[in-house]
CSV table of C-alpha atoms in Angstrom, one decimal:
chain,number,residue,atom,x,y,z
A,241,UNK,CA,0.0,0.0,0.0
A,242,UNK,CA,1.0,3.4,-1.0
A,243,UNK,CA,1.3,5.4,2.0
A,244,UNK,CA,2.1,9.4,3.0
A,245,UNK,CA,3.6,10.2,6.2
A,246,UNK,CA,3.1,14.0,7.3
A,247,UNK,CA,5.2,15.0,9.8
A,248,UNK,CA,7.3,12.0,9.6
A,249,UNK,CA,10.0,13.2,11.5
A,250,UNK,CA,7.9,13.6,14.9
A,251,UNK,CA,8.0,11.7,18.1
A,252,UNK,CA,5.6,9.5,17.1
A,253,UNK,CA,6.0,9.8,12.9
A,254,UNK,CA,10.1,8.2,14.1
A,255,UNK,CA,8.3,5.1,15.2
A,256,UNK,CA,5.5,5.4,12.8
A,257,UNK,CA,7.6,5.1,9.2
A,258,UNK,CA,10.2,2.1,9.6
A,259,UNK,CA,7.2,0.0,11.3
A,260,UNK,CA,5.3,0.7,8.0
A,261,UNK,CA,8.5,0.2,5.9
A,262,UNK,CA,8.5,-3.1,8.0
A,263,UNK,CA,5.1,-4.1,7.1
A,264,UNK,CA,5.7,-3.7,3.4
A,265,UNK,CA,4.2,-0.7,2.9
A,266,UNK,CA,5.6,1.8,0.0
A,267,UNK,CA,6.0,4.6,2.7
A,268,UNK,CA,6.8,8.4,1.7
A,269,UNK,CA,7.2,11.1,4.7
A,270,UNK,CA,6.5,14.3,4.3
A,271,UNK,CA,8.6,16.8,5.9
A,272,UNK,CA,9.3,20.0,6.5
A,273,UNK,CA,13.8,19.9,5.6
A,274,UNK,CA,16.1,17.8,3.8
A,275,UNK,CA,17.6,17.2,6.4
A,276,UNK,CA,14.2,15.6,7.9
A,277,UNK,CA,14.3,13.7,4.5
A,278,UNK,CA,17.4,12.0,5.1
A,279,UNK,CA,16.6,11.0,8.6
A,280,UNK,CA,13.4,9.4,6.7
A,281,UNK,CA,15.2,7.8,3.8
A,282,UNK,CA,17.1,6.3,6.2
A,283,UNK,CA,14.3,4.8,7.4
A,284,UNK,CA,13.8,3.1,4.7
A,285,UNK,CA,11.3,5.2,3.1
A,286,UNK,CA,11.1,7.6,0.7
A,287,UNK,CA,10.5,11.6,0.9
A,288,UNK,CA,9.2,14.4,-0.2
A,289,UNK,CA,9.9,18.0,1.1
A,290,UNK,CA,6.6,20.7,2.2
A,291,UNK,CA,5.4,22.6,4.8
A,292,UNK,CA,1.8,21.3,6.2
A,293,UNK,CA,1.0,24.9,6.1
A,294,UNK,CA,1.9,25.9,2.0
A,295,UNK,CA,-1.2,24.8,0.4
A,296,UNK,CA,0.7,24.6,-3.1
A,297,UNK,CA,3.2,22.3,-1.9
A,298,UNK,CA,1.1,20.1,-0.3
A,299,UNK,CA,-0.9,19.8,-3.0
A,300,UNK,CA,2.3,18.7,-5.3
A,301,UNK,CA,3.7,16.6,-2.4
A,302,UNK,CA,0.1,14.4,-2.8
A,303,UNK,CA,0.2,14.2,-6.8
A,304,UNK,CA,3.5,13.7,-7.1
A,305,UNK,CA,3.5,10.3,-4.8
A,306,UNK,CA,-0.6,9.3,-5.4
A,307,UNK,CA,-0.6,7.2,-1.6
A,308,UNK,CA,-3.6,5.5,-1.3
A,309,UNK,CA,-3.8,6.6,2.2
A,310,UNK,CA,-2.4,9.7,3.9
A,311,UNK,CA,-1.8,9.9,7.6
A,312,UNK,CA,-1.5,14.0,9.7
A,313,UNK,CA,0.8,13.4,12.5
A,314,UNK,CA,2.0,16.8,11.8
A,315,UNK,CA,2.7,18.9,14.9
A,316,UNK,CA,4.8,21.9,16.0
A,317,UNK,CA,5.7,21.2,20.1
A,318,UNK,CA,9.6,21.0,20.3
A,319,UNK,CA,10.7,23.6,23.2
A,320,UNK,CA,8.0,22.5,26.0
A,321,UNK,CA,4.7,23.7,27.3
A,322,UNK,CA,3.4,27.0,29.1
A,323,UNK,CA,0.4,25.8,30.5
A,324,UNK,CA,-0.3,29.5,31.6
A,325,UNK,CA,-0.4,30.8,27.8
A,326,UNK,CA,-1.5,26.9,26.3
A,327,UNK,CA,-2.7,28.3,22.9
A,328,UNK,CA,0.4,30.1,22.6
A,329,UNK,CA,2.6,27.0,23.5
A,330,UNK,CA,0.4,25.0,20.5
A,331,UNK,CA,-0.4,27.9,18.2
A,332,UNK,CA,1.8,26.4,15.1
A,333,UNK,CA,0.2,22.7,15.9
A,334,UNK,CA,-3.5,24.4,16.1
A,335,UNK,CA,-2.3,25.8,12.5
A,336,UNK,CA,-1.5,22.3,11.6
A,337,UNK,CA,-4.6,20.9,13.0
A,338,UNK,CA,-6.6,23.1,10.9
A,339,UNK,CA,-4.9,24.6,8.2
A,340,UNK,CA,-2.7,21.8,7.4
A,341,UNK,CA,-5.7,19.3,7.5
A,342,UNK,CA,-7.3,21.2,5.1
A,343,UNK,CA,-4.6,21.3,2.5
A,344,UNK,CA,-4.2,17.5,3.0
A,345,UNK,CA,-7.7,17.1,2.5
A,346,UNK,CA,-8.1,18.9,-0.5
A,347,UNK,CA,-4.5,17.2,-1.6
A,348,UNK,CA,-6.1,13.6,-1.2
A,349,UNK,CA,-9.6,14.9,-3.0
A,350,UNK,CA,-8.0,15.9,-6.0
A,351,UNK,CA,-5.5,13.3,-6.2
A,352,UNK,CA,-8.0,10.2,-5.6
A,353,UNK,CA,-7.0,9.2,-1.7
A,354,UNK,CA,-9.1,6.1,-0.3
A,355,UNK,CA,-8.3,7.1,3.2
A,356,UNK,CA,-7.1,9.6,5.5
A,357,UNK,CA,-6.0,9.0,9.3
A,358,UNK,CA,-5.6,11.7,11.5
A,359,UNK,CA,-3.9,12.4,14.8
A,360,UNK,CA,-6.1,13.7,17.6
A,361,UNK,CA,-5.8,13.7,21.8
A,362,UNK,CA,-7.1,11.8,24.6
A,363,UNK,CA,-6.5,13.8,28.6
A,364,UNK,CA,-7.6,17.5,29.1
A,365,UNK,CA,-10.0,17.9,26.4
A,366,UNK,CA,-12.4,14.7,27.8
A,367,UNK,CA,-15.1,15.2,30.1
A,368,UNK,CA,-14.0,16.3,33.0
A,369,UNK,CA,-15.4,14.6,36.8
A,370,UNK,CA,-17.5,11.8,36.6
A,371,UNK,CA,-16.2,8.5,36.1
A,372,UNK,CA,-12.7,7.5,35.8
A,373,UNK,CA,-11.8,7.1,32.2
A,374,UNK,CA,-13.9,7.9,29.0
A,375,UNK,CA,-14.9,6.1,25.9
A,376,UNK,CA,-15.4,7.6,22.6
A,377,UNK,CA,-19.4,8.0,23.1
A,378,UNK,CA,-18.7,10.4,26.2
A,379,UNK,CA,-18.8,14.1,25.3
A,380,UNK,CA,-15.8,16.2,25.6
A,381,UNK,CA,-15.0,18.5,27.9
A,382,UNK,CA,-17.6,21.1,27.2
A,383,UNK,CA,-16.0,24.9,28.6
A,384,UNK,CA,-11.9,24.4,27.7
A,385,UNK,CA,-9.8,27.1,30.2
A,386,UNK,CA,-9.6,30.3,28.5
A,387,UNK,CA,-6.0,29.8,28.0
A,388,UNK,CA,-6.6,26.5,25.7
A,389,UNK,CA,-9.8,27.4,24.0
A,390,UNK,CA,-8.4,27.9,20.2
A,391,UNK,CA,-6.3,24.5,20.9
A,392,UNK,CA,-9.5,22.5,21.8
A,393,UNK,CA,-11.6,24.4,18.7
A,394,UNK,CA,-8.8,23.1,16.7
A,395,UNK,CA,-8.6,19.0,18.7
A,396,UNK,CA,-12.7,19.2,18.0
A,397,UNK,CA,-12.2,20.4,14.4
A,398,UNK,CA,-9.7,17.7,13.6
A,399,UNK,CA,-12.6,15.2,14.7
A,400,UNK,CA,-15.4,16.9,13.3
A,401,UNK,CA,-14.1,17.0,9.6
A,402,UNK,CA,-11.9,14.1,9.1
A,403,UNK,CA,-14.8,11.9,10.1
A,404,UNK,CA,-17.7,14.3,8.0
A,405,UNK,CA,-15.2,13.6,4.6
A,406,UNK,CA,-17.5,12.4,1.7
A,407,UNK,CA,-15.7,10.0,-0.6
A,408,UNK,CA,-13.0,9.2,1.8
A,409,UNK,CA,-12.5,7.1,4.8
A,410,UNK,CA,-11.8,9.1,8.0
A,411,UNK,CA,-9.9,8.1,11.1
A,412,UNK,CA,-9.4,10.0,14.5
A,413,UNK,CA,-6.8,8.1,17.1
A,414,UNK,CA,-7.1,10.1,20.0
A,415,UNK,CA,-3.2,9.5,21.6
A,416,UNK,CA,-3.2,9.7,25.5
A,417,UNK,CA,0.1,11.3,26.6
A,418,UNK,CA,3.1,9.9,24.4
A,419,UNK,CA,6.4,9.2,26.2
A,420,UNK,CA,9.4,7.6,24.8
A,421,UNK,CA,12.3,8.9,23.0
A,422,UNK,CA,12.3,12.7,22.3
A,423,UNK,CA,9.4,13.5,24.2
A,424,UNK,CA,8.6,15.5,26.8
A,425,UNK,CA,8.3,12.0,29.1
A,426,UNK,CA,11.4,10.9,27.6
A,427,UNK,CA,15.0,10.8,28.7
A,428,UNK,CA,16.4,14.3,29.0
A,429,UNK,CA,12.4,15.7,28.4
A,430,UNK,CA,11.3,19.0,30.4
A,431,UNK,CA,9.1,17.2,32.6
A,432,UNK,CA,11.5,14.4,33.6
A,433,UNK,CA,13.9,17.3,33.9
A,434,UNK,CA,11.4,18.7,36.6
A,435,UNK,CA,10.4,15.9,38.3
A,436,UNK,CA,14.2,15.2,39.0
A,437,UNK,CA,14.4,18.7,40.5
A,438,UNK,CA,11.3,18.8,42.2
A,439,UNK,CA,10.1,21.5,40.3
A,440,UNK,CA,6.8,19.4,39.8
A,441,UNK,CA,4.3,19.8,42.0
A,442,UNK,CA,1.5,17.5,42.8
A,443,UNK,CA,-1.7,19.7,43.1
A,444,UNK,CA,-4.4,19.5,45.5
A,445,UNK,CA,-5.5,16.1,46.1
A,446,UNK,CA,-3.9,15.0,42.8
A,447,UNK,CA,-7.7,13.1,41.6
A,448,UNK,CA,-6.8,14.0,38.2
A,449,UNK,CA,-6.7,10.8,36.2
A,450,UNK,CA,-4.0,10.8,33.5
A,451,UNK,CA,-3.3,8.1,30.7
A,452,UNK,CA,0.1,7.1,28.6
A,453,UNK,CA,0.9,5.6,25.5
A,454,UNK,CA,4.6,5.1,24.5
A,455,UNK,CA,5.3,6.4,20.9
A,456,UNK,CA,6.2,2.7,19.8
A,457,UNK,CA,2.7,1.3,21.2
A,458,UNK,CA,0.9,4.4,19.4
A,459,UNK,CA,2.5,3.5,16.2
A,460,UNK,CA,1.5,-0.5,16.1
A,461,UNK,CA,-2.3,0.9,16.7
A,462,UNK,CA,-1.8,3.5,13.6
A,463,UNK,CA,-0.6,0.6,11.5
A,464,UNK,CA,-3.0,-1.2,12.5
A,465,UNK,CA,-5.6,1.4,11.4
A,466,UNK,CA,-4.5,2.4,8.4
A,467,UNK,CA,-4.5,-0.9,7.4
A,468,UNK,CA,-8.3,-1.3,9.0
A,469,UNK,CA,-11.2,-0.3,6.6
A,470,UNK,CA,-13.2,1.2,10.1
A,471,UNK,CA,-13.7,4.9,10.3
A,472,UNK,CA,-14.3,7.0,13.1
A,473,UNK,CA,-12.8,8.1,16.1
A,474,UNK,CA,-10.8,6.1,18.8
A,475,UNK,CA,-8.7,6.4,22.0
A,476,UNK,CA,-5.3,5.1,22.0
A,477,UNK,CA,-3.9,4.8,25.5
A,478,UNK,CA,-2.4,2.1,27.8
A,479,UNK,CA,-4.5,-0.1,30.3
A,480,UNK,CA,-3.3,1.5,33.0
A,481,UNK,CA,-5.2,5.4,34.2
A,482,UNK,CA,-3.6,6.5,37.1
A,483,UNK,CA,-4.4,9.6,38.8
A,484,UNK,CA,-1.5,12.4,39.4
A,485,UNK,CA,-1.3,11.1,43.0
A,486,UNK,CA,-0.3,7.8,41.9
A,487,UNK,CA,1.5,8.4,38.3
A,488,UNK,CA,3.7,11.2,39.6
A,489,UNK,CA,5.3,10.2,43.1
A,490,UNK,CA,6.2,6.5,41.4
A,491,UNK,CA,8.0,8.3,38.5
A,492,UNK,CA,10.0,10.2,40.9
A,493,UNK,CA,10.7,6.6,42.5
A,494,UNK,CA,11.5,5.2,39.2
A,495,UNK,CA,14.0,8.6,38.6
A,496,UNK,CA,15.5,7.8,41.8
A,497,UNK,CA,14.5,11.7,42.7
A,498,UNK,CA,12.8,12.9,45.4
A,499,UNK,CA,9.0,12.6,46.0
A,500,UNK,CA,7.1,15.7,44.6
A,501,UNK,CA,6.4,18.5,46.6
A,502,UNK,CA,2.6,19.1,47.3
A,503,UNK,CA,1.3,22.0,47.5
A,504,UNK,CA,-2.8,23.3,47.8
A,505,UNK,CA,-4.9,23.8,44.7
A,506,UNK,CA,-4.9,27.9,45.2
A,507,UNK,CA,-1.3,27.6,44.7
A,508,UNK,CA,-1.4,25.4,41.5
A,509,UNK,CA,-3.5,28.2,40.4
A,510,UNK,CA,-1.5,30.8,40.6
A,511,UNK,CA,1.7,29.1,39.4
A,512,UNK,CA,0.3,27.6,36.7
A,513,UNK,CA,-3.1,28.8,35.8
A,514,UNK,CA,-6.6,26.9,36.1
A,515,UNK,CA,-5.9,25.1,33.4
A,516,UNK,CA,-2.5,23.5,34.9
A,517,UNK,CA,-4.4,22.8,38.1
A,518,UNK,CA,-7.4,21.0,36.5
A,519,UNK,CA,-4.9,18.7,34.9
A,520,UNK,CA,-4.2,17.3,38.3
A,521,UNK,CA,-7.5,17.9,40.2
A,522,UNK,CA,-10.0,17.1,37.4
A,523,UNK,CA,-8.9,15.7,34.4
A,524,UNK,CA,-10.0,11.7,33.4
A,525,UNK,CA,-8.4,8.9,31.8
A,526,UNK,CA,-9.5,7.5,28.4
A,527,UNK,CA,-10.9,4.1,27.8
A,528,UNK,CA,-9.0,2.0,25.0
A,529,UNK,CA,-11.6,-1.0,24.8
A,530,UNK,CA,-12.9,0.2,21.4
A,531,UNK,CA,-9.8,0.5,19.6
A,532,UNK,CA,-8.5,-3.2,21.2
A,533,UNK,CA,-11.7,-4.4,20.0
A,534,UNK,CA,-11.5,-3.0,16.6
A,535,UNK,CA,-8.1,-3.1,15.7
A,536,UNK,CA,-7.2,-6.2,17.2
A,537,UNK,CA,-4.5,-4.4,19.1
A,538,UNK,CA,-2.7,-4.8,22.6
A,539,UNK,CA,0.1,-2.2,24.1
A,540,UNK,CA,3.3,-3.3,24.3
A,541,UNK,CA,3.1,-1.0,27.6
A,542,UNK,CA,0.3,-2.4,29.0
A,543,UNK,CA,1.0,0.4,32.1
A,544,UNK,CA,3.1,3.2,32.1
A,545,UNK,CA,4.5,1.6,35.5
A,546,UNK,CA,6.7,-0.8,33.1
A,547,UNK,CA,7.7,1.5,30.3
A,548,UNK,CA,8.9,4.4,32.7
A,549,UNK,CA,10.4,1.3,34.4
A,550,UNK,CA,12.5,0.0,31.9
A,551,UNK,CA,13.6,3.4,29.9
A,552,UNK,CA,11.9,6.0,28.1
């Protein structure tokens, strides 16, 4: 199968391509250098160089390699996250999320794509309260922080189109937080950077309910999918939800740091907004039963416990 990789050159696209190649797939990643083309031709596969965001070139990246299905996991994220200005932090990925879709879209319309699968999020933007994980049926979180409003318009416009395309099979996979290799969980990664200096707090009564997927894991479920004839949308996380004040103090174990500090919720606030504070007070975990069951997949990872355990 004739396949087109944008943003092949991201945490998840590194694990994404040669797994493909693997398969026997005739894999082509878009990206954004040449030297992000070599890194993919030495994967294995070939390349083609546009920015998600050039409507022109995307449009002659598409015709000039005629996949059969094109995969977004186009994202802009490198340099960490300000959870006090969040649409700021992901202002080029909302672009991509938007923008870019569209000119892939429009790419795969015109040049006679069979399917389209699309990289969305499970944490923050699900319901928050309630019970401890949800499924794909449960709404999303209906009033985002004002800090993150244009990034969920752009997660629910992601959703909303890709699955509304006439003509052409549309897949969501809602990733729960990656870790792995260069992530932001990852070895030498801003938050396992804090969490060895105790720069990460755990908020309040740390309730909020947080779920992993390592990049590697993430990528067998997209292969899976794209070879898959199902549409729709679907979570992609380990088996394992655990809330801040289980997740966080065994990572600093598993660091060999020391525990987090704790401080009260009206302090979260102010050091890192209401938005930063929900994520360890509020937030839920998301159910993974639908893509199991559809894909026919299992994580590697079944828990974050074991993959933080044995290297990120």
């Amino acid at each position: 199968m004739k396949i087109l990789v944008a943003g092949a050159t991201g945490g998840l696209g590194r694990s994404l391509v040669p797994k493909l190649v693997a398969a026997g797939h005739e894999v082509t990643g878009m990206v954004r250098s040449e030297s992000g083309a070599a890194t993919v031709k030495a994967q294995g596969a070939g390349a083609v160089v546009a920015d998600g965001l050039d409507t022109a070139a995307v449009k002659a990246a598409v015709a000039a390699t005629e996949p059969e299905v094109v995969v977004h996991q186009m994202t802009a994220l490198r340099g960490g996250i300000d959870f006090r200005k969040f649409d700021k932090s992901f202002a080029t990925t909302n672009q991509l999320r938007t923008k870019g879709l569209d000119n892939l879209i429009a790419a795969a319309q015109a040049t006679g794509v069979r399917r389209i699968v699309a990289q969305g999020y499970a944490g923050w933007n699900l319901q928050h309260g309630g019970s401890a994980t949800k499924t794909e049926q449960d709404p999303l979180e209906p009033t985002a922080p004002s800090t993150a409003t244009e990034t969920m318009s752009a997660l629910r416009y992601v959703e909303s189109r890709v699955t509304g395309l006439d003509g052409i099979e549309g897949v969501v996979l809602r990733y729960a937080s990656f870790y792995g290799p260069t992530g932001d969980i990852g070895a030498g990664g801003s938050m396992v950077e804090l969490i060895r200096k105790r720069r990460l707090p755990l908020i309040g009564d740390g309730a909020g309910i947080w779920s992993f997927i390592h990049y590697d894991d993430a990528a067998d479920a997209t292969v899976k999918a794209i070879e898959s004839t199902a549409t729709g949308i679907y979570q992609i996380a380990d088996d394992d939800p655990a809330a801040a004040n289980v997740w966080l103090p065994e990572f600093a174990r598993i660091l060999g740091a020391k525990p987090p500090r704790h401080i009260p919720t009206w302090l979260g606030r102010l050091a890192v907004g209401e938005f930063g504070a929900a994520a360890f007070t509020e937030i839920r975990g998301a159910d993974n039963s639908l893509a199991k069951r559809t894909f026919g997949w299992q994580p590697g990872y079944a828990s974050w416990r074991t993959g933080f355990r044995e290297g990120l």
